CSV table of C-alpha atoms in Angstrom, one decimal:
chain,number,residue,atom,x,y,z
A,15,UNK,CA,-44.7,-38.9,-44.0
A,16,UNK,CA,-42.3,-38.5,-41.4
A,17,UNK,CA,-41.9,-40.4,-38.4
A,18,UNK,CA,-41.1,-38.5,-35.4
A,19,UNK,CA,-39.6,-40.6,-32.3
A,20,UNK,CA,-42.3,-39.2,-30.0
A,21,UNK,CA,-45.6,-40.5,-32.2
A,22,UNK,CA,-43.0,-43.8,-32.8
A,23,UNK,CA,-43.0,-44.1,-29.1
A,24,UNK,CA,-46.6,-43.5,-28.5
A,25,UNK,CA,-47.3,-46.3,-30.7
A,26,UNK,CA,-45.3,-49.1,-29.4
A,27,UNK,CA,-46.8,-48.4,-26.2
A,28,UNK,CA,-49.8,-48.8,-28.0
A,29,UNK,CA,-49.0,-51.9,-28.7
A,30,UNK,CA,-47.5,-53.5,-25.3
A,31,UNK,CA,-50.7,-52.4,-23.8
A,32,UNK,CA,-52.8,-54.4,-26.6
A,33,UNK,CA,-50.7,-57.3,-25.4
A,34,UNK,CA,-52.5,-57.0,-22.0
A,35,UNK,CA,-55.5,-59.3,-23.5
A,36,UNK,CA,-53.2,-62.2,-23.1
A,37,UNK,CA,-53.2,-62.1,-19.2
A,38,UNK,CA,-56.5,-64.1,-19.7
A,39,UNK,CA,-54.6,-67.0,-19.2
A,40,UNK,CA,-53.1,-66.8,-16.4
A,41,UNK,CA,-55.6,-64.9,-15.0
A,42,UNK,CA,-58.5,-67.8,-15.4
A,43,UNK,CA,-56.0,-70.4,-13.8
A,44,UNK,CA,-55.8,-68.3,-11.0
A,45,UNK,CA,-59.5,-67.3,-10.9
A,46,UNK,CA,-60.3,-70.8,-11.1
A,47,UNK,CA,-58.5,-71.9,-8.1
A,48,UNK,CA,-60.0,-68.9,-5.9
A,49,UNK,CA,-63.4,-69.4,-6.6
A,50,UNK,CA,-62.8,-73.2,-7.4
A,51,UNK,CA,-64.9,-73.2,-10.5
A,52,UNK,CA,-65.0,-76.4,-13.1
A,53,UNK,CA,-63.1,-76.3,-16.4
A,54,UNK,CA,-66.1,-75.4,-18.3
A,55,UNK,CA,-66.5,-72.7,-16.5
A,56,UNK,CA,-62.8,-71.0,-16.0
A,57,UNK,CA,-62.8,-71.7,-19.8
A,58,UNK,CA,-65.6,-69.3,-20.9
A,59,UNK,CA,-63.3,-66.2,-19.6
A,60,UNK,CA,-60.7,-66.5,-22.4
A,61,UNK,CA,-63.2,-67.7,-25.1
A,62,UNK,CA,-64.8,-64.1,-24.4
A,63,UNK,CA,-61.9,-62.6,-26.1
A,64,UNK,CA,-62.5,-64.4,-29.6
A,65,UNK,CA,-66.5,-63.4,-29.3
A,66,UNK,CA,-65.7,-60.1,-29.0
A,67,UNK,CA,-64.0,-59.8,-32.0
A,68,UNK,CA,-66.3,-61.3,-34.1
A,69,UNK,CA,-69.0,-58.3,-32.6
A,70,UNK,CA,-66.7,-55.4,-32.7
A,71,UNK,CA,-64.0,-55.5,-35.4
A,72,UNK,CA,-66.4,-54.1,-38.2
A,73,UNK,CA,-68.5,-51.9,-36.3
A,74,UNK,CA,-64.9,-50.2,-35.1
A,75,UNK,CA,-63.6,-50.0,-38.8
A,76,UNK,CA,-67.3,-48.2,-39.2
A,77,UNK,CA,-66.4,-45.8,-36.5
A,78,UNK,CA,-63.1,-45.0,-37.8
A,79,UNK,CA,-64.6,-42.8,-40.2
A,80,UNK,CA,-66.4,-40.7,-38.2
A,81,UNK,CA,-64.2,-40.0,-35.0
A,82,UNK,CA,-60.8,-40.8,-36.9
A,83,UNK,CA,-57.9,-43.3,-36.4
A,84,UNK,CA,-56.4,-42.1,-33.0
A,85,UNK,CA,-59.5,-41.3,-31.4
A,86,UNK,CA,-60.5,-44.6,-31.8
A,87,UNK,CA,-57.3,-46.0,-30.4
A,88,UNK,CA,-57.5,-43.5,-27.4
A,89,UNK,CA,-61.3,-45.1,-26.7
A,90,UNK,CA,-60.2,-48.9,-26.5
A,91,UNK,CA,-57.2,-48.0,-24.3
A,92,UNK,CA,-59.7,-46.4,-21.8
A,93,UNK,CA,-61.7,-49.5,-22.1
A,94,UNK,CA,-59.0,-51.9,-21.9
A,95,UNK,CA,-57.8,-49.2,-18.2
A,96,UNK,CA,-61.5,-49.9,-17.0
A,97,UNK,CA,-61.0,-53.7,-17.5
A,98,UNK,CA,-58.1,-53.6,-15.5
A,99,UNK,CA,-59.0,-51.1,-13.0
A,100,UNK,CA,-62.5,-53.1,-11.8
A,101,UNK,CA,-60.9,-56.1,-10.5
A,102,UNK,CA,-59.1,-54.3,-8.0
A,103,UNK,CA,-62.0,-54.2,-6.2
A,104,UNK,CA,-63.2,-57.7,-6.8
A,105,UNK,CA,-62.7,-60.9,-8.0
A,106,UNK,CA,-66.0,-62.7,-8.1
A,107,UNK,CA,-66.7,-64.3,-10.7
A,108,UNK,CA,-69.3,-62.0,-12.6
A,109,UNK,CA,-66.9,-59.2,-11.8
A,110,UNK,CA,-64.6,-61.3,-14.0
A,111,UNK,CA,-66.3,-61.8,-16.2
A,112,UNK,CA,-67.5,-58.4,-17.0
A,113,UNK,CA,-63.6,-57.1,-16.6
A,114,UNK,CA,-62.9,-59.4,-19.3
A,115,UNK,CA,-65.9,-58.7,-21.5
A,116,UNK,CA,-64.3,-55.5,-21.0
A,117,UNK,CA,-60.8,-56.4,-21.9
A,118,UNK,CA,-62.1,-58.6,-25.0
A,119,UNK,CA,-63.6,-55.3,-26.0
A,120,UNK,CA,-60.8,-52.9,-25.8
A,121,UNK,CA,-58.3,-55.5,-27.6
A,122,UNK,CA,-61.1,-55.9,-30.2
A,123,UNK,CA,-61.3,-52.3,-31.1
A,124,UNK,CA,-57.8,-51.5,-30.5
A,125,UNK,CA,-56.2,-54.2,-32.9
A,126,UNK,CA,-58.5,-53.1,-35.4
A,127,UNK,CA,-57.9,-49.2,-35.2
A,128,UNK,CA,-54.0,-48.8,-33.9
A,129,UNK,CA,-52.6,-51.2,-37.1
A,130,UNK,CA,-54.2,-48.8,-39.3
A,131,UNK,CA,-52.8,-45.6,-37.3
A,132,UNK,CA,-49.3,-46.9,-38.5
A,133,UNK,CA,-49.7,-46.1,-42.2
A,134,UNK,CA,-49.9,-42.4,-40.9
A,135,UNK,CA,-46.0,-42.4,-39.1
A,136,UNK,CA,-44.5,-45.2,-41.5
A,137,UNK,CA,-43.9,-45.1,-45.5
A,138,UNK,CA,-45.9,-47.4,-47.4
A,139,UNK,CA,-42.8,-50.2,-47.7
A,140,UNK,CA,-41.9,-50.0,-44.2
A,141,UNK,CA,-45.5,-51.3,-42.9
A,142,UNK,CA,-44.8,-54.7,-42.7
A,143,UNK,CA,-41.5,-54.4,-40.7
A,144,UNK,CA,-43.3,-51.7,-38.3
A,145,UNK,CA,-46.4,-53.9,-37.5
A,146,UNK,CA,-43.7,-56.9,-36.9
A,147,UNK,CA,-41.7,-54.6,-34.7
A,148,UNK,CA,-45.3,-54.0,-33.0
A,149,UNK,CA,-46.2,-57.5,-32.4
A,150,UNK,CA,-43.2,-58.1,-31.0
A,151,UNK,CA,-43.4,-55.5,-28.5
A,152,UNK,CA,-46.9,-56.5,-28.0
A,153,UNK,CA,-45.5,-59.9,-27.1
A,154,UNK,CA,-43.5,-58.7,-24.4
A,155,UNK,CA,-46.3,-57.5,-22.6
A,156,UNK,CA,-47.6,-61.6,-23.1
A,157,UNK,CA,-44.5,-62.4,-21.7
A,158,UNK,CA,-44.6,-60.6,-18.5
A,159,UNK,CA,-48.0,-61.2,-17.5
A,160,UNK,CA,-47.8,-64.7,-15.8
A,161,UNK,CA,-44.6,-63.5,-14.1
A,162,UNK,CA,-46.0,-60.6,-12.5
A,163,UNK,CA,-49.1,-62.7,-11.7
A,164,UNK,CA,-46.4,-64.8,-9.7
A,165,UNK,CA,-44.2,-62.9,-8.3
A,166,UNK,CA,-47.7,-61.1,-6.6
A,167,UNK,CA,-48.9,-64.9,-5.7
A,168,UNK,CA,-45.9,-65.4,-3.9
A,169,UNK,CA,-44.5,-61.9,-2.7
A,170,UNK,CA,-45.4,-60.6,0.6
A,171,UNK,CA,-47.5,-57.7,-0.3
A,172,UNK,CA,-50.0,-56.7,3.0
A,173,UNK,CA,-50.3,-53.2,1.9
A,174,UNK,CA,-51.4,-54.2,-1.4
A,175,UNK,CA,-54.1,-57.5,-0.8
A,176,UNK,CA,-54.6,-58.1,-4.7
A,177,UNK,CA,-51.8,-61.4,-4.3
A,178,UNK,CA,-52.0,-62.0,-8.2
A,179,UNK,CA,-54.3,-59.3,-8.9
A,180,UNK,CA,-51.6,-56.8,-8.4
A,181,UNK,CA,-51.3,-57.3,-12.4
A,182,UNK,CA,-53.7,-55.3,-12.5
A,183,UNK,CA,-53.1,-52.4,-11.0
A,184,UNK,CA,-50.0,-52.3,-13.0
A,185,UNK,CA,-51.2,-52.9,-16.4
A,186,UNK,CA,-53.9,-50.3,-15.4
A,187,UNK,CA,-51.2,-47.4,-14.9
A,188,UNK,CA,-49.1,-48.2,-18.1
A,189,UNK,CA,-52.5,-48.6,-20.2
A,190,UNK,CA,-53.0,-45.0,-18.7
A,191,UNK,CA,-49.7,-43.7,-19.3
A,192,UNK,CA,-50.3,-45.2,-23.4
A,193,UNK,CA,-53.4,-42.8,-23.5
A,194,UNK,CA,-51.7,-40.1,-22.0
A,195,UNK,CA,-48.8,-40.0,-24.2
A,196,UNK,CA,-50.8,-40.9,-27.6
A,197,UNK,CA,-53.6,-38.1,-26.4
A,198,UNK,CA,-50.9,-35.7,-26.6
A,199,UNK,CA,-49.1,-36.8,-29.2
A,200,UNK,CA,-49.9,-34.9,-33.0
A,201,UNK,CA,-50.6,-37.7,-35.6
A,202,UNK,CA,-51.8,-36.3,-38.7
A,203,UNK,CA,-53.9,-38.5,-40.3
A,204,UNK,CA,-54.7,-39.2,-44.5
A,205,UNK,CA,-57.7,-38.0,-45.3
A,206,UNK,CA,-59.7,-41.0,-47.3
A,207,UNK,CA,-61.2,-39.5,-50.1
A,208,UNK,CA,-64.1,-42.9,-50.5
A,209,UNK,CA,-65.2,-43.3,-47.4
A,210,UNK,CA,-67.6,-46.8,-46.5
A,211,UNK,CA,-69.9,-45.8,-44.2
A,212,UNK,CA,-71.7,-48.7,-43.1
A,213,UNK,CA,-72.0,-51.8,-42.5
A,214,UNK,CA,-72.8,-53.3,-45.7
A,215,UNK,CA,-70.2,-50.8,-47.7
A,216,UNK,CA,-68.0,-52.5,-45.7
A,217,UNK,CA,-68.9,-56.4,-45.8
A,218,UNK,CA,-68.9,-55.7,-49.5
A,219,UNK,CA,-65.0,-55.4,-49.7
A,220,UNK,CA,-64.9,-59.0,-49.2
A,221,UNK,CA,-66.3,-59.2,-52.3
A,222,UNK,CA,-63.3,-58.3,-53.7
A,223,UNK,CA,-60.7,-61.1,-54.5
A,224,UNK,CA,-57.8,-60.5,-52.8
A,225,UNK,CA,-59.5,-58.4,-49.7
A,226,UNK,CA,-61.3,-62.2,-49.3
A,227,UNK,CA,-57.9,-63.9,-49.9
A,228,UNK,CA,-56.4,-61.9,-47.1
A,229,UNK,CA,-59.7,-62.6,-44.9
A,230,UNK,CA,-58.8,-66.3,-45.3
A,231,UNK,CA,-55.2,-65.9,-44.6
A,232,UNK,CA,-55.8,-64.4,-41.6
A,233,UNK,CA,-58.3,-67.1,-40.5
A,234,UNK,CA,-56.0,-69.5,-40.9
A,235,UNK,CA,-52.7,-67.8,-39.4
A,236,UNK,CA,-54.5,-67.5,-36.1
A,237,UNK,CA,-55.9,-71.2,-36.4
A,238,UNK,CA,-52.7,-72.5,-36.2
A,239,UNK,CA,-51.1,-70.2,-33.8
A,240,UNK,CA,-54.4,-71.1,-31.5
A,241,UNK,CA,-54.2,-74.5,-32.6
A,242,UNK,CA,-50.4,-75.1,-32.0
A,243,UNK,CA,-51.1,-73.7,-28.6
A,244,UNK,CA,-53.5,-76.6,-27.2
A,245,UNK,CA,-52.2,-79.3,-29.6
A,246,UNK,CA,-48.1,-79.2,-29.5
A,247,UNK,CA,-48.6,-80.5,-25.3
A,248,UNK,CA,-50.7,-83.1,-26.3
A,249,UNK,CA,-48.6,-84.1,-28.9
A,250,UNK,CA,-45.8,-84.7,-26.5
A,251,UNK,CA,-48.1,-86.6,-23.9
A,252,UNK,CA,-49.2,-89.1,-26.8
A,253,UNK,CA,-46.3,-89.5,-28.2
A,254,UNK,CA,-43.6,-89.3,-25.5
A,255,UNK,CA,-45.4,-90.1,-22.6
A,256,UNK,CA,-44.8,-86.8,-21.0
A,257,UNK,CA,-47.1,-85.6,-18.0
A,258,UNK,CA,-49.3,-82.3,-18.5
A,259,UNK,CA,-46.2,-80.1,-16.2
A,260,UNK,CA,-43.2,-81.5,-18.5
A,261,UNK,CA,-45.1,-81.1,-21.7
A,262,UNK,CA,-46.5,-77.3,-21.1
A,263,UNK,CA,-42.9,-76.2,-22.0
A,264,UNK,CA,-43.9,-76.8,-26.0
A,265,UNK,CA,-46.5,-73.8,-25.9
A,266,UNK,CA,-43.2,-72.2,-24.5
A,267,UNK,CA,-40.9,-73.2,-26.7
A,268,UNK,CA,-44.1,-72.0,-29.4
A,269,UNK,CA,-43.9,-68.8,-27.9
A,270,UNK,CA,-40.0,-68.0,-27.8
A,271,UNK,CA,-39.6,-68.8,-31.8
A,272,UNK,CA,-42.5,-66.6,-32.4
A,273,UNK,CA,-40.9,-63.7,-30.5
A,274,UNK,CA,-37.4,-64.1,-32.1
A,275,UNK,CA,-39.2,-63.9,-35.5
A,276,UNK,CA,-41.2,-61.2,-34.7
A,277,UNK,CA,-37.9,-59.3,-33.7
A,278,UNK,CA,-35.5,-60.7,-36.2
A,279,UNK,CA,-38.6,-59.9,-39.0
A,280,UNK,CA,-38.6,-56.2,-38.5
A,281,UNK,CA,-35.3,-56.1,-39.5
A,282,UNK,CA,-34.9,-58.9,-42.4
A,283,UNK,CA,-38.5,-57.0,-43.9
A,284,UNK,CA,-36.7,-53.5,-44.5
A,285,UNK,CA,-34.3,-56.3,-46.4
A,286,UNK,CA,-36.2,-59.0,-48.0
A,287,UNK,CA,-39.5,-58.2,-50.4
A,288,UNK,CA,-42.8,-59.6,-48.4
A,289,UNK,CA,-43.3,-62.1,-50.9
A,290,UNK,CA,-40.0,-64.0,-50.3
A,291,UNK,CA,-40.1,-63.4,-46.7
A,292,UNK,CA,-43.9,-64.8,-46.8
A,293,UNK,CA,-43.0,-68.0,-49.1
A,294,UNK,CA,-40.4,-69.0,-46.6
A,295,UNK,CA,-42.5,-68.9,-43.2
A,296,UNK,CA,-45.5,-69.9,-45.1
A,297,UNK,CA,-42.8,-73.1,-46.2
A,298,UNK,CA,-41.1,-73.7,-42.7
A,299,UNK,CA,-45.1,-74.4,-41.2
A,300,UNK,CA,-46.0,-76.5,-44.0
A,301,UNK,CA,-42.5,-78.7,-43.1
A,302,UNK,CA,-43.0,-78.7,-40.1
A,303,UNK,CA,-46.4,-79.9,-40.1
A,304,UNK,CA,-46.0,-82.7,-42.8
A,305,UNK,CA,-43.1,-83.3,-40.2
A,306,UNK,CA,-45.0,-83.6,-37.2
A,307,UNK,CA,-47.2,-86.0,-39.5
A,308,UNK,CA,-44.6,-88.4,-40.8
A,309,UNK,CA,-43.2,-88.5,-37.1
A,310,UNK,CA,-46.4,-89.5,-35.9
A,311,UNK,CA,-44.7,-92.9,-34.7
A,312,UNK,CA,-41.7,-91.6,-33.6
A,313,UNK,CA,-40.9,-91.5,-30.1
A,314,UNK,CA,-38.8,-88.4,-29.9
A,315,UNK,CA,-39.5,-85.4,-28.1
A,316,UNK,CA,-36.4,-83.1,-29.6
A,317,UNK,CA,-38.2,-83.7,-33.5
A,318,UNK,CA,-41.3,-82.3,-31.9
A,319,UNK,CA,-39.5,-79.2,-30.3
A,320,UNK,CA,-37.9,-78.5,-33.5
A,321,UNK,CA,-41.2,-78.9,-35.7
A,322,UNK,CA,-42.5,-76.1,-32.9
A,323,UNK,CA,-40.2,-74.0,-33.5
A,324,UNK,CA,-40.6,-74.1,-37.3
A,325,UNK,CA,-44.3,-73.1,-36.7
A,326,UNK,CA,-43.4,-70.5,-34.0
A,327,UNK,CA,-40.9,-69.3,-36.1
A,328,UNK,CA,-42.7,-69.2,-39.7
A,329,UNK,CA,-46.4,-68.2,-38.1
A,330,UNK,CA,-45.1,-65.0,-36.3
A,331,UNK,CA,-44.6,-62.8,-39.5
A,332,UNK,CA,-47.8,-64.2,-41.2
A,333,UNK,CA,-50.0,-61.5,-39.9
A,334,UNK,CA,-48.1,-58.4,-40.3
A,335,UNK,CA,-47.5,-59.2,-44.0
A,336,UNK,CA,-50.9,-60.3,-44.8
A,337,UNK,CA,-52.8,-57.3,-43.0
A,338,UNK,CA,-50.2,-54.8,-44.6
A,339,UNK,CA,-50.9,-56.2,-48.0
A,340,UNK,CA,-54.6,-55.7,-47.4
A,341,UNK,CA,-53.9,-52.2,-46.6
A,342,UNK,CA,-52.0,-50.9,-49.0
A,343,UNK,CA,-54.4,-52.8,-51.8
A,344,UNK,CA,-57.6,-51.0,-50.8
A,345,UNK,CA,-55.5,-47.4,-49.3
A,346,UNK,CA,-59.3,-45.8,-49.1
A,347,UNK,CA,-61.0,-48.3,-47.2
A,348,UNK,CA,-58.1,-48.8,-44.5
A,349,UNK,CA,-60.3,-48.7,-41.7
A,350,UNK,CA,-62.8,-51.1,-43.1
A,351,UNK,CA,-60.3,-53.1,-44.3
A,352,UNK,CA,-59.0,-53.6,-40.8
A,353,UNK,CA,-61.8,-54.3,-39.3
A,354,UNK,CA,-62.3,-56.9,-41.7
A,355,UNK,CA,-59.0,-58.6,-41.2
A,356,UNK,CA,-59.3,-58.0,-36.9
A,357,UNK,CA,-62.6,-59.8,-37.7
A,358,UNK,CA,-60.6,-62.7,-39.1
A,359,UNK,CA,-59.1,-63.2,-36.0
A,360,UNK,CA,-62.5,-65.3,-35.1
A,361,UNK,CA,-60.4,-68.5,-36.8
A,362,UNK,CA,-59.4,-68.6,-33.2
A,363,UNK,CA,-62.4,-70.5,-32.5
A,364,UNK,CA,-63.0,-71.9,-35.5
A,365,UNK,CA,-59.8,-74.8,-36.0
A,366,UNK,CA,-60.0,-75.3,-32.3
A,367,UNK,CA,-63.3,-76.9,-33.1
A,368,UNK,CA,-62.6,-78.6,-36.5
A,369,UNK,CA,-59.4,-80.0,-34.6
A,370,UNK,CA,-60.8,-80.9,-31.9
A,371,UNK,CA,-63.4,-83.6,-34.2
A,372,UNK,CA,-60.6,-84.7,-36.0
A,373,UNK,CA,-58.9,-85.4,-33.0
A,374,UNK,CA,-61.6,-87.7,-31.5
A,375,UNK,CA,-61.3,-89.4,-34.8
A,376,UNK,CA,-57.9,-90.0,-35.8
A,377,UNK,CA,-55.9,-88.7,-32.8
A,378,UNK,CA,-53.3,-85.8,-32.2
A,379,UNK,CA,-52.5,-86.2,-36.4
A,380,UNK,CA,-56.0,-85.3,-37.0
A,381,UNK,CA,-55.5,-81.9,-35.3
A,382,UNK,CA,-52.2,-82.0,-37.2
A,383,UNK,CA,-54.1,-82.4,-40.6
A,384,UNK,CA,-56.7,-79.4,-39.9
A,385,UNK,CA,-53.6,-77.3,-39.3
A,386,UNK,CA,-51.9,-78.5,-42.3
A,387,UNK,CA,-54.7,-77.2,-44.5
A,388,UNK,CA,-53.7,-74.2,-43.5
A,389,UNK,CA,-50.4,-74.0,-43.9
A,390,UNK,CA,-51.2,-75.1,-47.6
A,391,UNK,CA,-53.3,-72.1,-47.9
A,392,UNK,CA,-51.1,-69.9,-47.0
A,393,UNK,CA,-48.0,-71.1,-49.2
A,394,UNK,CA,-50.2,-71.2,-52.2
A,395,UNK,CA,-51.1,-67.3,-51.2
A,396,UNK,CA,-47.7,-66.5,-51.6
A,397,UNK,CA,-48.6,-66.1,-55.2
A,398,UNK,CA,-50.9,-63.4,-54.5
A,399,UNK,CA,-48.8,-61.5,-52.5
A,400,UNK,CA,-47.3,-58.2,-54.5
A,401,UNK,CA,-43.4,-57.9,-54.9
């Protein structure tokens, strides 16, 4: 397969415009200071994205079959431009909440169908580096969102009247501009010769060893990138003493290693086998979380912002390599396959909660522990992983 620069382009921008979902957060901390709403409330807006890929990811690796790869890519961008669009004209709180019902949608059906449109411009042993190079542009679009959301808080914009909400607006015309240039951009894709054409054709690939192995991985990848998230402040505040404002900068810090690795892992991929690369991230969060353990009594904020950036570092190639191994292990049942592994991304919610009860019990090492199981997971699946 060859990979021309325009269908290269059209993909990336793919990919910046799936890291529109992550606006959630900043959005909700604004919407809950408009419409003054309690925590239990503002927090059921970004616990809508994890739902919705629990509903959709199958169904959309289903539907890649019958209306094809890019078509399918083209449909969640258009719901992810509607998400955007309908809060320009509102920002009650059902509106909201239906924009990101909306958005949760679109990002559900989008990860699970653009990942697998990549096998058609990329060879098989570039995957890996290609999806990294995609999450990384993906996380630049995380990036920008709270500054935008800002600079529209705090700018003088009369003509306008969105204040933050001008995000919006602007992630609206780019997600349009990504439908635009993919729609006319030529992608041929693989014919798959087995197709899965339901629901339970598809379930039934997590029958198969390694398809469940990957399911798992990806399960608990997300767990701790969702866990390390709420946990690594709290850790500070127990620990150190820090207030909530000095202790946000570890989800930061969390963030910045995980884009560096992203970046830095295109590049060391089309160098290092998966398997290596994989043992050594999957090592660097097990360290740093039998670090973060040992350290419990330690009161030392610099060990914890190194033992971040271990996890930021070591968790942000996990994905990539796991769902590329799933894909090139069942190469006829890509699009289920996907949808599967999008599906995983439901461990979101999952750890949260299993922290979250071993933190009542035996504090912020509880949540530690939980998080640890998973980094022992995913260095023993090293093993699996093919050379």
């Amino acid at each position: 397969m060859k990979t021309t620069k325009t269908a290269f382009l059209s993909v990336m921008l793919a990919f910046f415009t799936m890291g529109f979902v992550d606006l959630v957060g900043i959005a909700s901390n604004y919407v809950q200071k408009d419409l003054a709403l309690t925590d239990s409330q503002a927090n059921i807006m970004p616990s809508l994205v994890f739902f919705w890929f629990l509903i959709f990811s199958v169904p959309t690796g289903v539907l890649m079959n019958r209306i094809g790869r890019k078509n399918t890519v083209l449909l969640s961008i258009g719901v992810t431009a509607l998400s955007l669009i309908i809060p320009i004209f509102g920002s009650s709180y059902p509106v909201m909440l239906i924009s990101f019902s909306l958005l949760g949608i679109g990002n559900a059906i989008m990860q699970t169908s653009l990942n697998p449109l990549v096998t058609n411009i990329v060879e098989g042993d570039k995957l890996a580096s290609t999806l990294t190079f995609g999450q990384f542009v993906k996380a630049i679009a995380s990036f920008l969102a709270p500054y935008i959301a800002m600079w529209g808080a705090t700018a003088v914009l009369p003509s306008f009247g969105l204040d933050w909400r001008v995000l919006f607006p602007i992630y609206a015309i780019v997600a349009i501009v990504a439908a635009l240039l993919l729609g006319f951009t030529k992608i041929e894709e693989s014919p798959l010769e087995d197709k899965a054409t339901g629901f339970i054709g598809c379930f039934k690939l997590l029958g198969k060893p390694f398809v469940l192995l990957c399911f798992l991985g990806i399960m608990c990848h997300v767990g701790i990138d969702v866990g390390t998230n709420t946990t690594a402040p709290k850790i500070l505040m127990e620990r150190v003493g820090f207030t909530l404002d000095e202790a946000a900068f570890a989800t930061s810090l969390y963030f910045i290693f995980r884009t560096i690795g992203c970046f830095s892992g295109s590049y060391i991929l089309r160098r290092l086998s998966p398997k290596v690369f994989f043992g050594i991230s999957a090592a660097m969060i097990l360290v740093a979380m039998v670090g973060l353990a040992l350290t419990a009594s330690v009161e030392s904020h610099i060990l914890v912002y190194i033992f971040i950036a271990l996890i930021g570092y070591g968790n942000s190639n996990i994905f990539s390599i796991i769902f590329s191994q799933a894909l090139l292990h069942e190469p006829q049942h890509q699009n289920e396959v996907s949808g599967l592994m999008i599906m995983g991304l439901f461990g979101g919610t999952v750890f949260p909660l299993l922290m979250g009860f071993a933190s009542d019990w035996l504090g912020t090492i509880g949540a530690v522990l939980v998080m640890a199981a998973g980094a022992i997971y995913l260095t023993c699946f090293t093993l699996k992983i093919s050379k």
